[in-house]
Amino acid sequence: MIYFGRVLTAMVTPFSEDGSVDYAVAERLADHLVAHGSDGLVVCGTTGESPTLTWDEEYQLFKSVKQAVGGRAKVVAGTGSNCTREAIQATRKASQLGLDGSLQVVPYYNKPPQEGIYQHFSQIAQAVPDLPIMLYNIPGRTGCAMAVETVARLAQIDNVVAIKEASGNLDQASQIRHSTPTGFSIYSGDDSLTLPLMSVGGSGVVSVASHLVGDLLQQMIQAYESGQPKLATNLHLKLLPLFKALFVTANPIPVKAALAMQGWQVGSVRSPLSPADDSVHILLKGVLEQLFNEVTQPTT
């Protein structure tokens, strides 16, 4: 069973000119994403600038996005923390909104041992037994990698149903697939590794690029799943320059700039991030123009 669908967008958090969260734009963006390829939305993750949001802002975002999409897409709340008690409290509160899941990041900064990671996640899962949980392994940001053995132990817990694997290591993803039940879903945390990950048993992607090309990502995955690997590869290669451009500097700086180019009033990023400079704008403009010129041509 794939709990959350194939393409999940890690939503940006729109800000007004004064730096406050723009919930109205968040609702419109959520509706747009669901209409253009997203099976689900991850709210208040890395791309949503969760480190600079208050818990009250996050809770309101969960409510707003859920209201905007209703039952048309899964809504997964980023309620992780490097404090287990805080993560439990936030996840319990979010679960009362009738959301579809929770994204739980490996505790950052603390650098817990593997047993500490296991206890952290298992306590959260036990606190909200009816809410499906997606683990989030992103050692490049947390400074702490979750071992395959720890993932395998956690996958035995009924409501730990998936992992967003953002280590960039396909061997790790392969080993997770080998060590977990078939119903445990593995999502790529890197757009550029989505197709390779599918080949070793992945379920889909928690995507940044889907803000811009959700339909094409969905088409790529469906092509692979339906036995059309050549078509899937061609789409992957067309999208690859965009995948790379969106991470030329810290996420979500580039994707917010790209959305603004398309007319979305998502605002800037919150400090300590800084807005995209001219070089990023020039790169994105060129990549997007080239991509949309290519996708108007037949793909075989």
Coordinates of C-alpha atoms in Angstrom, one line a residue:
M1 CA 0.0 0.0 0.0
I2 CA 1.3 3.5 -0.9
Y3 CA -0.1 5.7 1.9
F4 CA 0.5 9.1 0.4
G5 CA 0.5 8.7 -3.3
R6 CA 3.4 9.1 -5.8
V7 CA 4.1 12.8 -6.0
L8 CA 4.1 14.8 -2.8
T9 CA 5.0 18.5 -3.0
A10 CA 7.0 19.9 -0.1
M11 CA 5.1 23.2 -0.1
V12 CA 6.8 26.5 0.3
T13 CA 5.3 28.8 2.9
P14 CA 4.1 32.1 1.3
F15 CA 5.0 35.3 3.1
S16 CA 3.4 38.8 2.8
E17 CA 5.6 41.9 2.3
D18 CA 5.7 42.4 6.1
G19 CA 7.1 38.8 6.6
S20 CA 3.9 37.3 8.0
V21 CA 2.5 34.1 6.7
D22 CA 0.1 34.6 3.8
Y23 CA -2.5 31.9 4.4
A24 CA -4.7 32.9 1.5
V25 CA -1.9 32.4 -1.0
A26 CA -1.0 29.1 0.7
E27 CA -4.6 27.9 0.1
R28 CA -4.5 29.0 -3.6
L29 CA -1.1 27.4 -4.1
A30 CA -2.2 24.1 -2.4
D31 CA -5.3 24.0 -4.7
H32 CA -3.1 24.6 -7.8
L33 CA -0.6 21.9 -6.8
V34 CA -3.3 19.3 -6.4
A35 CA -4.7 20.3 -9.8
H36 CA -1.2 19.8 -11.4
G37 CA 0.1 16.5 -10.4
S38 CA 0.4 16.4 -6.6
D39 CA -1.1 13.4 -4.8
G40 CA -0.2 15.0 -1.5
L41 CA 1.3 18.0 0.2
V42 CA 3.9 18.1 2.9
V43 CA 3.4 21.3 4.9
C44 CA 6.0 22.9 7.1
G45 CA 9.0 20.8 6.0
T46 CA 12.4 22.0 5.0
T47 CA 11.0 23.7 1.9
G48 CA 8.3 25.3 4.0
E49 CA 11.0 27.0 6.2
S50 CA 9.9 25.2 9.3
P51 CA 12.9 26.4 11.4
T52 CA 11.6 30.0 11.2
L53 CA 7.9 29.3 11.7
T54 CA 6.2 29.4 15.1
W55 CA 4.1 26.4 16.1
D56 CA 1.0 28.6 15.9
E57 CA 1.9 29.5 12.4
E58 CA 2.4 25.9 11.5
Y59 CA -0.9 24.8 13.0
Q60 CA -2.7 27.5 11.1
L61 CA -1.0 26.4 7.9
F62 CA -2.1 22.8 8.4
K63 CA -5.7 24.0 8.9
S64 CA -5.6 26.3 5.8
V65 CA -4.1 23.7 3.5
K66 CA -6.4 21.0 4.7
Q67 CA -9.4 23.3 4.1
A68 CA -8.1 24.1 0.6
V69 CA -7.7 20.6 -0.7
G70 CA -10.3 18.7 1.4
G71 CA -10.1 15.0 0.5
R72 CA -8.6 15.6 -3.0
A73 CA -5.0 15.0 -1.7
K74 CA -3.1 13.8 1.3
V75 CA -1.9 16.5 3.7
V76 CA 1.2 15.6 5.7
A77 CA 2.2 17.8 8.6
G78 CA 5.8 18.5 9.4
T79 CA 5.7 18.3 13.1
G80 CA 9.2 17.0 13.8
S81 CA 11.6 18.5 16.4
N82 CA 14.9 17.8 18.0
C83 CA 12.9 17.7 21.3
T84 CA 10.9 14.5 21.6
R85 CA 8.3 16.1 24.0
E86 CA 7.8 19.1 21.7
A87 CA 7.4 16.8 18.6
I88 CA 4.8 14.7 20.5
Q89 CA 2.8 17.8 21.5
A90 CA 2.9 19.3 18.0
T91 CA 1.9 16.0 16.4
R92 CA -0.9 15.4 18.8
K93 CA -2.3 18.8 18.1
A94 CA -2.0 18.4 14.3
S95 CA -3.6 15.0 14.4
Q96 CA -6.8 16.5 15.7
L97 CA -7.3 18.3 12.4
G98 CA -7.9 15.1 10.5
L99 CA -4.7 15.2 8.5
D100 CA -3.3 12.2 6.7
G101 CA 0.1 11.9 8.2
S102 CA 3.1 13.5 9.9
L103 CA 6.6 14.0 8.7
Q104 CA 9.2 13.4 11.4
V105 CA 12.7 14.5 10.8
V106 CA 15.7 12.9 12.5
P107 CA 16.6 15.1 15.5
Y108 CA 19.0 17.8 14.4
Y109 CA 21.9 19.3 16.3
N110 CA 21.6 16.9 19.3
K111 CA 23.4 14.1 17.3
P112 CA 21.6 11.2 19.2
P113 CA 22.9 7.7 18.9
Q114 CA 20.8 5.2 16.9
E115 CA 19.0 4.0 20.0
G116 CA 18.1 7.6 20.8
I117 CA 16.7 8.0 17.3
Y118 CA 14.7 4.8 17.7
Q119 CA 13.3 5.9 21.0
H120 CA 12.5 9.4 19.7
F121 CA 10.4 8.1 16.8
S122 CA 8.8 5.2 18.6
Q123 CA 7.6 7.5 21.4
I124 CA 6.0 9.9 18.8
A125 CA 4.4 6.9 17.0
Q126 CA 3.0 5.6 20.3
A127 CA 1.6 9.0 21.2
V128 CA -0.5 9.2 18.0
P129 CA -1.2 5.6 17.1
D130 CA -3.9 6.4 14.5
L131 CA -1.7 8.9 12.5
P132 CA 0.5 7.5 9.7
I133 CA 4.1 8.7 10.1
M134 CA 6.8 9.3 7.5
L135 CA 10.3 9.3 8.8
Y136 CA 12.7 11.9 7.3
N137 CA 16.4 11.1 6.9
I138 CA 18.4 14.1 5.7
P139 CA 21.9 14.0 7.3
G140 CA 23.1 16.9 5.2
R141 CA 20.9 19.2 7.3
T142 CA 20.6 17.3 10.6
G143 CA 24.2 16.3 11.0
C144 CA 23.0 12.8 12.0
A145 CA 22.2 9.9 9.7
M146 CA 19.7 7.2 10.5
A147 CA 21.0 3.7 10.0
V148 CA 19.2 1.1 7.8
E149 CA 18.9 -1.1 10.9
T150 CA 17.1 1.7 12.8
V151 CA 14.7 2.3 9.9
A152 CA 14.0 -1.5 9.8
R153 CA 13.2 -1.5 13.5
L154 CA 10.9 1.5 13.2
A155 CA 9.1 0.0 10.2
Q156 CA 7.8 -2.7 12.5
I157 CA 5.7 -0.1 14.3
D158 CA 2.2 -0.2 12.8
N159 CA 1.8 3.5 12.0
V160 CA 5.4 4.1 10.8
V161 CA 4.5 3.6 7.2
A162 CA 7.1 5.5 5.1
I163 CA 10.5 7.3 4.9
K164 CA 11.6 10.3 3.0
E165 CA 15.1 9.2 2.2
A166 CA 17.3 12.3 1.4
S167 CA 20.7 10.9 2.1
G168 CA 21.4 10.9 -1.6
N169 CA 22.7 7.3 -1.2
L170 CA 21.0 4.7 -3.5
D171 CA 22.7 1.9 -1.7
Q172 CA 21.0 3.0 1.5
A173 CA 17.7 3.1 -0.2
S174 CA 18.3 -0.4 -1.6
Q175 CA 19.2 -1.7 1.8
I176 CA 16.1 -0.1 3.3
R177 CA 13.9 -1.8 0.7
H178 CA 15.6 -5.1 1.4
S179 CA 15.1 -4.7 5.2
T180 CA 11.5 -3.4 5.5
P181 CA 8.1 -4.9 4.7
T182 CA 6.8 -4.5 1.2
G183 CA 4.1 -2.1 2.5
F184 CA 6.6 0.3 3.8
S185 CA 7.0 3.2 1.3
I186 CA 10.3 4.8 0.4
Y187 CA 10.1 8.3 -1.1
S188 CA 13.0 10.1 -2.7
G189 CA 14.0 13.3 -0.9
D190 CA 15.9 14.5 -4.0
D191 CA 14.0 15.2 -7.3
S192 CA 17.0 14.1 -9.4
L193 CA 17.0 10.6 -7.7
T194 CA 13.3 9.9 -8.1
L195 CA 13.6 7.7 -11.1
P196 CA 16.7 5.8 -9.9
L197 CA 15.0 5.2 -6.6
M198 CA 12.0 3.8 -8.3
S199 CA 14.2 1.2 -9.8
V200 CA 15.2 -0.2 -6.4
G201 CA 11.7 -0.3 -5.0
G202 CA 10.9 3.4 -4.3
S203 CA 7.3 4.6 -4.1
G204 CA 7.7 8.2 -5.3
V205 CA 9.1 11.6 -4.3
V206 CA 8.6 14.4 -1.8
S207 CA 9.4 17.0 -4.4
V208 CA 10.4 20.7 -4.7
A209 CA 10.3 20.7 -8.5
S210 CA 6.6 19.7 -8.5
H211 CA 5.8 23.3 -7.6
L212 CA 6.6 23.9 -11.3
V213 CA 6.4 20.6 -13.1
G214 CA 4.1 18.4 -11.0
D215 CA 2.3 17.0 -14.1
L216 CA 5.6 16.0 -15.7
L217 CA 6.8 14.3 -12.6
Q218 CA 3.6 12.4 -12.3
Q219 CA 3.9 11.4 -16.0
M220 CA 7.5 10.2 -15.5
I221 CA 6.6 8.0 -12.5
Q222 CA 3.5 6.6 -14.2
A223 CA 5.5 5.9 -17.4
Y224 CA 8.0 3.9 -15.3
E225 CA 5.2 2.1 -13.4
S226 CA 3.4 1.2 -16.7
G227 CA 6.5 -0.4 -18.3
Q228 CA 7.7 2.5 -20.4
P229 CA 11.2 3.0 -19.1
K230 CA 12.4 4.9 -22.2
L231 CA 9.7 7.5 -21.8
A232 CA 10.4 7.8 -18.1
T233 CA 14.1 8.3 -18.8
N234 CA 13.5 10.9 -21.4
L235 CA 11.3 12.9 -19.0
H236 CA 13.9 12.5 -16.3
L237 CA 16.6 13.9 -18.5
K238 CA 14.5 16.8 -19.6
L239 CA 13.8 17.7 -16.0
L240 CA 17.3 17.2 -14.7
P241 CA 18.6 20.8 -15.4
L242 CA 15.6 22.1 -13.4
F243 CA 16.2 19.6 -10.6
K244 CA 19.8 20.9 -10.3
A245 CA 19.0 24.6 -10.7
L246 CA 16.5 24.4 -7.8
F247 CA 19.4 23.4 -5.4
V248 CA 22.1 25.8 -6.7
T249 CA 21.7 27.5 -3.4
A250 CA 19.9 26.7 -0.2
N251 CA 16.3 25.4 -0.6
P252 CA 13.7 27.1 -0.9
I253 CA 15.5 30.2 -2.2
P254 CA 15.5 29.1 -5.9
V255 CA 12.0 27.6 -5.9
K256 CA 10.5 30.8 -4.4
A257 CA 12.2 32.8 -7.1
A258 CA 10.9 30.5 -9.8
L259 CA 7.4 30.7 -8.5
A260 CA 7.6 34.5 -8.5
M261 CA 8.6 34.3 -12.1
Q262 CA 5.4 32.4 -12.8
G263 CA 3.3 35.1 -11.0
W264 CA 2.9 33.5 -7.6
Q265 CA 3.1 36.1 -4.8
V266 CA 4.9 33.8 -2.3
G267 CA 7.2 36.5 -1.0
S268 CA 10.8 36.2 0.0
V269 CA 12.5 33.8 2.5
R270 CA 12.8 34.5 6.2
S271 CA 16.1 35.4 7.8
P272 CA 18.7 33.8 8.1
L273 CA 18.0 32.8 4.5
S274 CA 18.5 35.6 1.9
P275 CA 16.7 36.2 -1.4
A276 CA 17.9 34.8 -4.7
D277 CA 20.6 37.0 -6.4
D278 CA 20.8 37.9 -10.1
S279 CA 22.8 34.8 -11.0
V280 CA 20.1 32.5 -9.6
H281 CA 17.4 34.4 -11.5
I282 CA 19.3 34.2 -14.7
L283 CA 19.9 30.5 -14.3
L284 CA 16.3 29.7 -13.5
K285 CA 15.0 31.8 -16.3
G286 CA 17.2 30.0 -18.8
V287 CA 16.4 26.6 -17.5
L288 CA 12.6 27.2 -17.4
E289 CA 12.6 28.6 -20.9
Q290 CA 14.5 25.6 -22.3
L291 CA 12.4 23.1 -20.4
F292 CA 9.1 24.5 -21.6
N293 CA 10.4 24.7 -25.1
E294 CA 11.3 21.0 -24.9
V295 CA 8.1 19.7 -23.4
T296 CA 6.1 21.2 -26.2
Q297 CA 7.8 18.8 -28.5
P298 CA 6.7 15.1 -28.7
T299 CA 8.3 12.8 -26.2
T300 CA 8.9 9.1 -27.2

